[in-house]
Coordinates of C-alpha atoms in Angstrom, one line a residue:
M5 CA 6.6 -0.4 30.0
S6 CA 5.2 -0.3 33.6
L7 CA 6.7 -1.5 37.0
G8 CA 3.8 -2.6 39.4
R9 CA 3.0 -3.7 43.3
T10 CA -0.1 -5.8 44.2
Q11 CA -1.4 -6.5 46.7
H12 CA -3.5 -9.4 47.6
G13 CA -3.0 -11.3 50.7
T14 CA 0.7 -10.0 50.9
P15 CA 2.3 -7.3 48.4
L16 CA 4.5 -7.6 45.5
E17 CA 7.0 -5.5 44.1
V18 CA 7.9 -6.7 40.3
V19 CA 11.5 -4.6 39.7
R20 CA 12.6 -4.4 35.5
D21 CA 15.2 -6.4 34.4
D22 CA 16.3 -5.3 31.1
K23 CA 17.7 -8.2 29.7
A24 CA 14.1 -9.8 30.0
V25 CA 11.4 -10.4 27.5
Y26 CA 8.3 -8.4 28.8
A27 CA 4.8 -9.7 27.9
A28 CA 1.5 -9.1 29.1
G29 CA -2.4 -11.2 28.9
A30 CA -5.4 -12.0 30.7
V31 CA -7.5 -14.7 32.5
V32 CA -10.8 -13.9 30.4
W33 CA -13.8 -15.0 31.7
R34 CA -17.4 -14.9 31.9
L35 CA -20.3 -16.2 32.8
V36 CA -22.6 -18.1 30.8
D37 CA -26.0 -19.6 32.7
S38 CA -24.2 -18.5 36.0
K39 CA -21.4 -21.1 35.6
L40 CA -17.8 -19.6 35.2
R41 CA -16.1 -20.1 31.8
I42 CA -12.5 -19.2 30.8
L43 CA -10.8 -18.7 27.5
L44 CA -8.5 -20.8 25.9
I45 CA -6.7 -20.1 23.1
H46 CA -5.1 -23.1 20.6
R47 CA -2.0 -21.9 18.5
T48 CA -1.5 -23.4 15.2
K49 CA 2.3 -22.7 14.7
Y50 CA 3.5 -24.4 18.9
R51 CA 0.5 -27.0 18.6
D52 CA -0.5 -25.8 22.5
V53 CA -3.5 -24.7 24.4
T54 CA -2.3 -21.5 26.5
L55 CA -3.4 -18.4 27.9
P56 CA -4.2 -14.9 25.5
K57 CA -0.8 -12.9 25.9
G58 CA 2.2 -11.2 23.8
K59 CA 4.8 -9.4 24.0
V60 CA 4.9 -5.9 24.5
D61 CA 5.6 -3.0 22.2
P62 CA 8.4 -0.7 22.0
G63 CA 6.9 2.2 24.2
E64 CA 4.0 0.4 25.3
M65 CA 2.9 -0.2 28.9
L66 CA 2.2 -3.5 30.3
A67 CA -1.5 -2.9 30.9
E68 CA -2.1 -1.9 27.2
T69 CA -0.7 -4.9 25.7
A70 CA -2.2 -7.3 27.7
V71 CA -5.6 -5.9 26.4
R72 CA -4.2 -5.2 22.7
E73 CA -2.9 -9.1 23.1
V74 CA -6.0 -10.4 24.4
H75 CA -7.7 -8.4 20.9
E76 CA -5.5 -9.4 19.1
E77 CA -6.1 -13.2 19.2
T78 CA -9.5 -13.3 20.2
G79 CA -10.9 -10.4 18.8
I80 CA -12.5 -9.5 22.1
R81 CA -11.9 -6.3 23.5
V82 CA -11.8 -6.2 27.5
S83 CA -11.1 -4.0 30.2
L84 CA -8.6 -5.4 33.1
G85 CA -9.7 -6.2 36.4
V86 CA -7.4 -7.7 39.3
P87 CA -3.9 -8.6 38.6
V88 CA -3.3 -12.2 39.3
G89 CA -0.1 -13.0 38.6
V90 CA 3.6 -13.1 37.0
S91 CA 5.2 -16.2 35.1
R92 CA 8.2 -15.9 34.6
Y93 CA 10.3 -18.7 32.2
F94 CA 13.8 -19.1 30.2
M95 CA 13.5 -18.5 26.5
R96 CA 16.0 -19.8 24.5
P97 CA 19.5 -19.4 24.6
K98 CA 18.7 -18.8 28.1
R99 CA 16.7 -15.7 28.3
Q100 CA 14.2 -15.2 30.4
K101 CA 10.6 -13.9 29.9
V102 CA 8.4 -12.7 32.1
V103 CA 4.3 -12.2 31.5
H104 CA 2.3 -10.1 34.0
Y105 CA -1.5 -11.4 33.5
W106 CA -5.3 -9.2 34.9
A107 CA -8.6 -11.1 35.4
A108 CA -10.4 -9.9 32.4
E109 CA -14.0 -10.2 32.0
A110 CA -15.2 -10.5 28.6
T111 CA -18.7 -9.0 28.3
E112 CA -21.5 -10.5 26.1
E113 CA -21.3 -7.3 23.9
A114 CA -17.8 -7.9 23.4
I115 CA -18.3 -10.9 22.8
R116 CA -20.6 -10.5 19.9
R117 CA -18.4 -8.2 18.5
S118 CA -15.3 -10.5 18.4
T119 CA -13.8 -10.5 14.9
F120 CA -11.9 -13.6 15.5
V121 CA -11.2 -16.1 12.9
P122 CA -9.2 -19.3 12.6
N123 CA -5.8 -18.1 11.6
G124 CA -2.3 -18.4 10.9
E125 CA -1.0 -17.7 14.5
I126 CA -4.5 -19.4 16.3
A127 CA -6.4 -21.8 15.4
A128 CA -9.4 -21.8 17.6
I129 CA -10.5 -20.3 21.0
E130 CA -12.7 -22.3 23.4
W131 CA -14.4 -21.7 26.7
V132 CA -14.0 -23.9 29.2
S133 CA -14.5 -24.6 33.2
L134 CA -11.8 -24.5 35.5
K135 CA -11.2 -27.6 35.6
K136 CA -10.6 -28.2 31.9
A137 CA -8.7 -25.6 31.5
R138 CA -6.2 -27.3 33.9
A139 CA -6.6 -30.4 31.8
Q140 CA -6.0 -28.6 28.7
L141 CA -3.1 -26.2 29.7
S142 CA 0.2 -27.1 27.8
Y143 CA 2.7 -25.3 30.7
P144 CA 2.3 -25.4 34.5
V145 CA 3.4 -21.8 34.5
D146 CA -0.2 -21.3 32.9
T147 CA -2.1 -23.5 36.0
E148 CA -0.2 -21.3 38.6
I149 CA -2.0 -18.2 36.8
L150 CA -5.1 -20.2 36.8
D151 CA -4.3 -21.0 41.2
S152 CA -4.1 -17.1 41.4
F153 CA -7.3 -16.8 39.7
E154 CA -9.0 -19.3 41.2
T155 CA -8.2 -17.6 45.2
L156 CA -10.2 -14.5 43.5
V157 CA -13.0 -16.8 42.6
D158 CA -13.1 -18.3 45.9
D159 CA -13.0 -14.9 48.1
G160 CA -15.8 -13.6 45.9
V161 CA -14.0 -10.9 44.4
L162 CA -14.0 -11.7 41.1
H163 CA -16.0 -8.7 40.1
T164 CA -14.6 -5.5 40.8
F165 CA -14.0 -1.4 39.4
P166 CA -11.0 0.2 39.6
V167 CA -10.1 4.0 41.0
I168 CA -7.5 5.4 40.2
A169 CA -4.9 7.9 42.3
L170 CA -3.0 9.9 39.7
R171 CA -0.1 12.4 39.6
H172 CA 0.4 15.1 37.3
A173 CA 2.7 14.4 34.7
K174 CA 6.3 16.6 34.8
A175 CA 5.1 20.5 34.9
M176 CA 7.3 23.3 34.9
S177 CA 9.8 23.9 38.1
R178 CA 7.9 27.0 40.5
S179 CA 11.7 28.6 40.1
E180 CA 10.9 28.9 36.0
W181 CA 7.1 30.2 37.1
D182 CA 6.1 34.1 37.1
G183 CA 2.7 33.6 37.9
P184 CA 0.5 31.6 40.9
D185 CA 1.1 27.4 41.2
A186 CA -1.7 26.6 40.1
G187 CA -0.8 27.8 36.9
R188 CA 2.0 26.1 36.2
P189 CA 2.1 24.0 32.5
L190 CA 3.2 21.1 32.1
T191 CA 6.7 20.9 30.4
E192 CA 7.3 19.4 27.2
R193 CA 7.7 16.2 28.8
G194 CA 5.0 16.3 30.3
K195 CA 3.0 16.5 27.5
R196 CA 4.4 13.6 26.1
Q197 CA 4.1 11.8 29.3
A198 CA 0.2 12.6 29.3
K199 CA -0.2 11.3 25.9
A200 CA 1.5 7.7 27.1
I201 CA -0.6 7.3 29.8
V202 CA -4.4 6.9 27.6
G203 CA -3.4 3.6 26.5
P204 CA -3.0 1.8 30.1
L205 CA -5.5 3.9 32.0
R206 CA -7.9 3.0 29.2
A207 CA -6.9 -1.0 29.7
F208 CA -8.6 -0.9 33.0
G209 CA -12.0 0.9 31.7
V210 CA -11.9 4.0 33.2
R211 CA -15.0 6.1 32.2
K212 CA -15.3 9.0 34.7
I213 CA -12.0 11.6 35.1
V214 CA -11.7 14.0 38.3
T215 CA -9.1 16.0 38.5
S216 CA -7.7 19.4 40.5
D217 CA -8.3 22.5 39.0
A218 CA -4.7 22.8 38.7
V219 CA -3.1 23.4 35.0
R220 CA -1.1 21.0 35.4
C221 CA -3.5 18.3 36.8
V222 CA -6.0 20.0 34.1
Q223 CA -3.4 19.3 30.8
T224 CA -2.0 15.9 32.5
V225 CA -5.8 14.6 31.8
A226 CA -6.6 16.4 28.5
P227 CA -5.9 13.6 25.8
L228 CA -7.8 10.6 27.8
A229 CA -10.6 12.8 28.2
R230 CA -10.4 13.8 24.8
A231 CA -9.5 9.7 23.7
L232 CA -12.8 8.8 26.0
E233 CA -14.7 12.0 24.7
R234 CA -15.7 13.0 28.1
V235 CA -15.7 16.0 30.1
P236 CA -13.1 16.6 32.9
V237 CA -14.7 17.0 36.5
E238 CA -12.7 19.7 37.8
T239 CA -12.3 20.7 41.6
P240 CA -10.4 22.8 43.7
R241 CA -11.3 19.7 46.8
L242 CA -7.9 18.0 44.8
S243 CA -5.7 21.1 44.3
Q244 CA -2.4 21.3 46.3
D245 CA -3.1 25.1 47.4
A246 CA -6.3 24.0 49.2
W247 CA -4.3 21.2 50.8
E248 CA -2.2 23.7 51.8
D249 CA -4.8 26.2 53.3
G250 CA -6.4 23.2 55.1
Y251 CA -9.6 23.4 52.8
S252 CA -9.2 20.4 50.8
D253 CA -12.1 17.9 51.0
V254 CA -10.4 14.7 49.3
R255 CA -12.9 12.5 51.6
A256 CA -16.0 13.7 49.9
V257 CA -14.3 13.0 46.5
I258 CA -13.9 9.2 47.3
G259 CA -16.3 9.0 49.1
K260 CA -18.9 9.7 45.7
R261 CA -16.3 7.6 43.3
V262 CA -16.6 4.2 45.9
R263 CA -20.1 4.5 46.2
S264 CA -20.3 5.0 42.0
R265 CA -18.8 1.4 41.8
K266 CA -17.8 2.8 38.8
P267 CA -14.5 2.9 37.0
A268 CA -12.3 6.3 37.4
V269 CA -9.1 8.4 37.6
I270 CA -8.7 11.0 39.9
C271 CA -5.4 13.0 38.8
S272 CA -3.6 15.2 41.7
H273 CA -0.7 16.5 43.2
G274 CA 2.0 14.6 45.0
P275 CA 1.3 15.8 48.6
V276 CA -2.4 15.2 48.4
L277 CA -2.0 11.7 46.7
P278 CA -1.4 10.2 50.6
D279 CA -4.8 11.7 51.4
V280 CA -6.5 10.0 48.4
L281 CA -4.9 6.3 49.6
T282 CA -6.1 6.6 53.0
E283 CA -9.8 7.7 52.3
I284 CA -10.0 5.1 49.7
A285 CA -8.6 2.8 52.3
L286 CA -11.0 4.0 55.2
A287 CA -14.3 4.2 52.9
T288 CA -13.4 0.3 52.2
G289 CA -12.5 -0.9 55.7
T290 CA -9.4 -1.4 55.3
L291 CA -6.3 -2.0 57.6
R292 CA -3.6 0.5 56.0
G293 CA -0.6 -0.6 55.7
S294 CA 3.0 -0.1 54.1
Y295 CA 1.6 -0.9 50.9
V296 CA -0.7 2.0 51.1
S297 CA 2.0 4.6 51.8
S298 CA 3.7 3.1 48.7
A299 CA 0.7 3.3 46.3
S300 CA 0.8 7.5 47.6
A301 CA 4.5 7.5 47.0
L302 CA 4.3 8.4 42.7
E303 CA 6.8 9.9 40.4
V304 CA 4.7 12.1 37.8
A305 CA 2.3 10.6 35.9
A306 CA 2.8 8.0 37.5
F307 CA -0.8 6.0 38.4
S308 CA -2.1 3.5 41.3
V309 CA -4.5 1.2 40.9
V310 CA -6.8 0.2 43.5
H311 CA -8.8 -2.4 42.6
L312 CA -12.4 -2.5 44.8
S313 CA -15.5 -5.4 45.1
T314 CA -18.5 -4.3 42.8
T315 CA -20.4 -6.1 44.5
N316 CA -19.3 -5.0 48.3
P317 CA -17.1 -2.1 48.4
G318 CA -16.9 -2.4 52.0
S319 CA -14.9 -5.4 52.1
G320 CA -11.4 -4.0 51.3
I321 CA -9.2 -3.1 48.9
I322 CA -9.0 -6.7 46.6
A323 CA -5.5 -4.6 45.1
I324 CA -3.1 -1.9 44.2
E325 CA -0.9 -1.9 41.4
T326 CA 1.2 1.0 40.4
H327 CA 2.5 1.9 36.4
V328 CA 5.1 4.5 35.5
P329 CA 5.6 5.8 32.0
T330 CA 9.2 5.2 30.8
V331 CA 8.6 7.9 28.5

């Protein structure tokens, strides 16, 4: 499970209600001859038309639920883009269902690799225009999600990439460690957290890993690096020692990541993270507000996904969402 804060115009904080049923899905989109098309699913049992979504599995975080459910229902593997809203409605007997949605582009390669065949759950999938999607969707809550999605379209910020600020997982305390601070390793809980965040980080299409060279940070990204078959870039520029001694260089790291316009995760330390978010704001011409400060105040193993425009990163931060593992 994850909690999130998103920002598109105004901040939104999502608070978990243990009595609610949580689910996640996506507004899956593609361009066909430069025309926008949305993916709808026709469900067999309910004889309705809706957006792909499904309930969170035990131990799962919302972002990985969304990607998994899209693939299970449509056969298409996607990476998540900007969050587009949360729908809430009541199930019988008076139990609330809370569904988080993201925009998600279906690449031509992903569509070619789709394994979808009509089945007992999904009778058909269909690519339609926004206008036809509104006419066909069975539920008003889905139409409201489509309204938020269309705002992104109208604002020209549908094509985005994430820069993810990650705080290292739980490490041994300084009082329990005799060596240099940079050598403190993860605890057993920290190792579990490092494994738990692999799925949700992959859900955002992360390909590049940049980390402080402190052991606790390197160990935090190790499971992700193995899953992606990537070698992390270790740098003292993001370390707490460098930050405390005044020779850190967060600006250089962030500038390179924004210029690359590719999905990346940046792992660092609690005291350094405010600088990470500040430099993202400065690099994109974003007015710094309370939501930027909130996004940097992370618990161990938590991360904030900062969505930027692929075509014009200097247009400002499109959205920020924060995810917290429950391990």
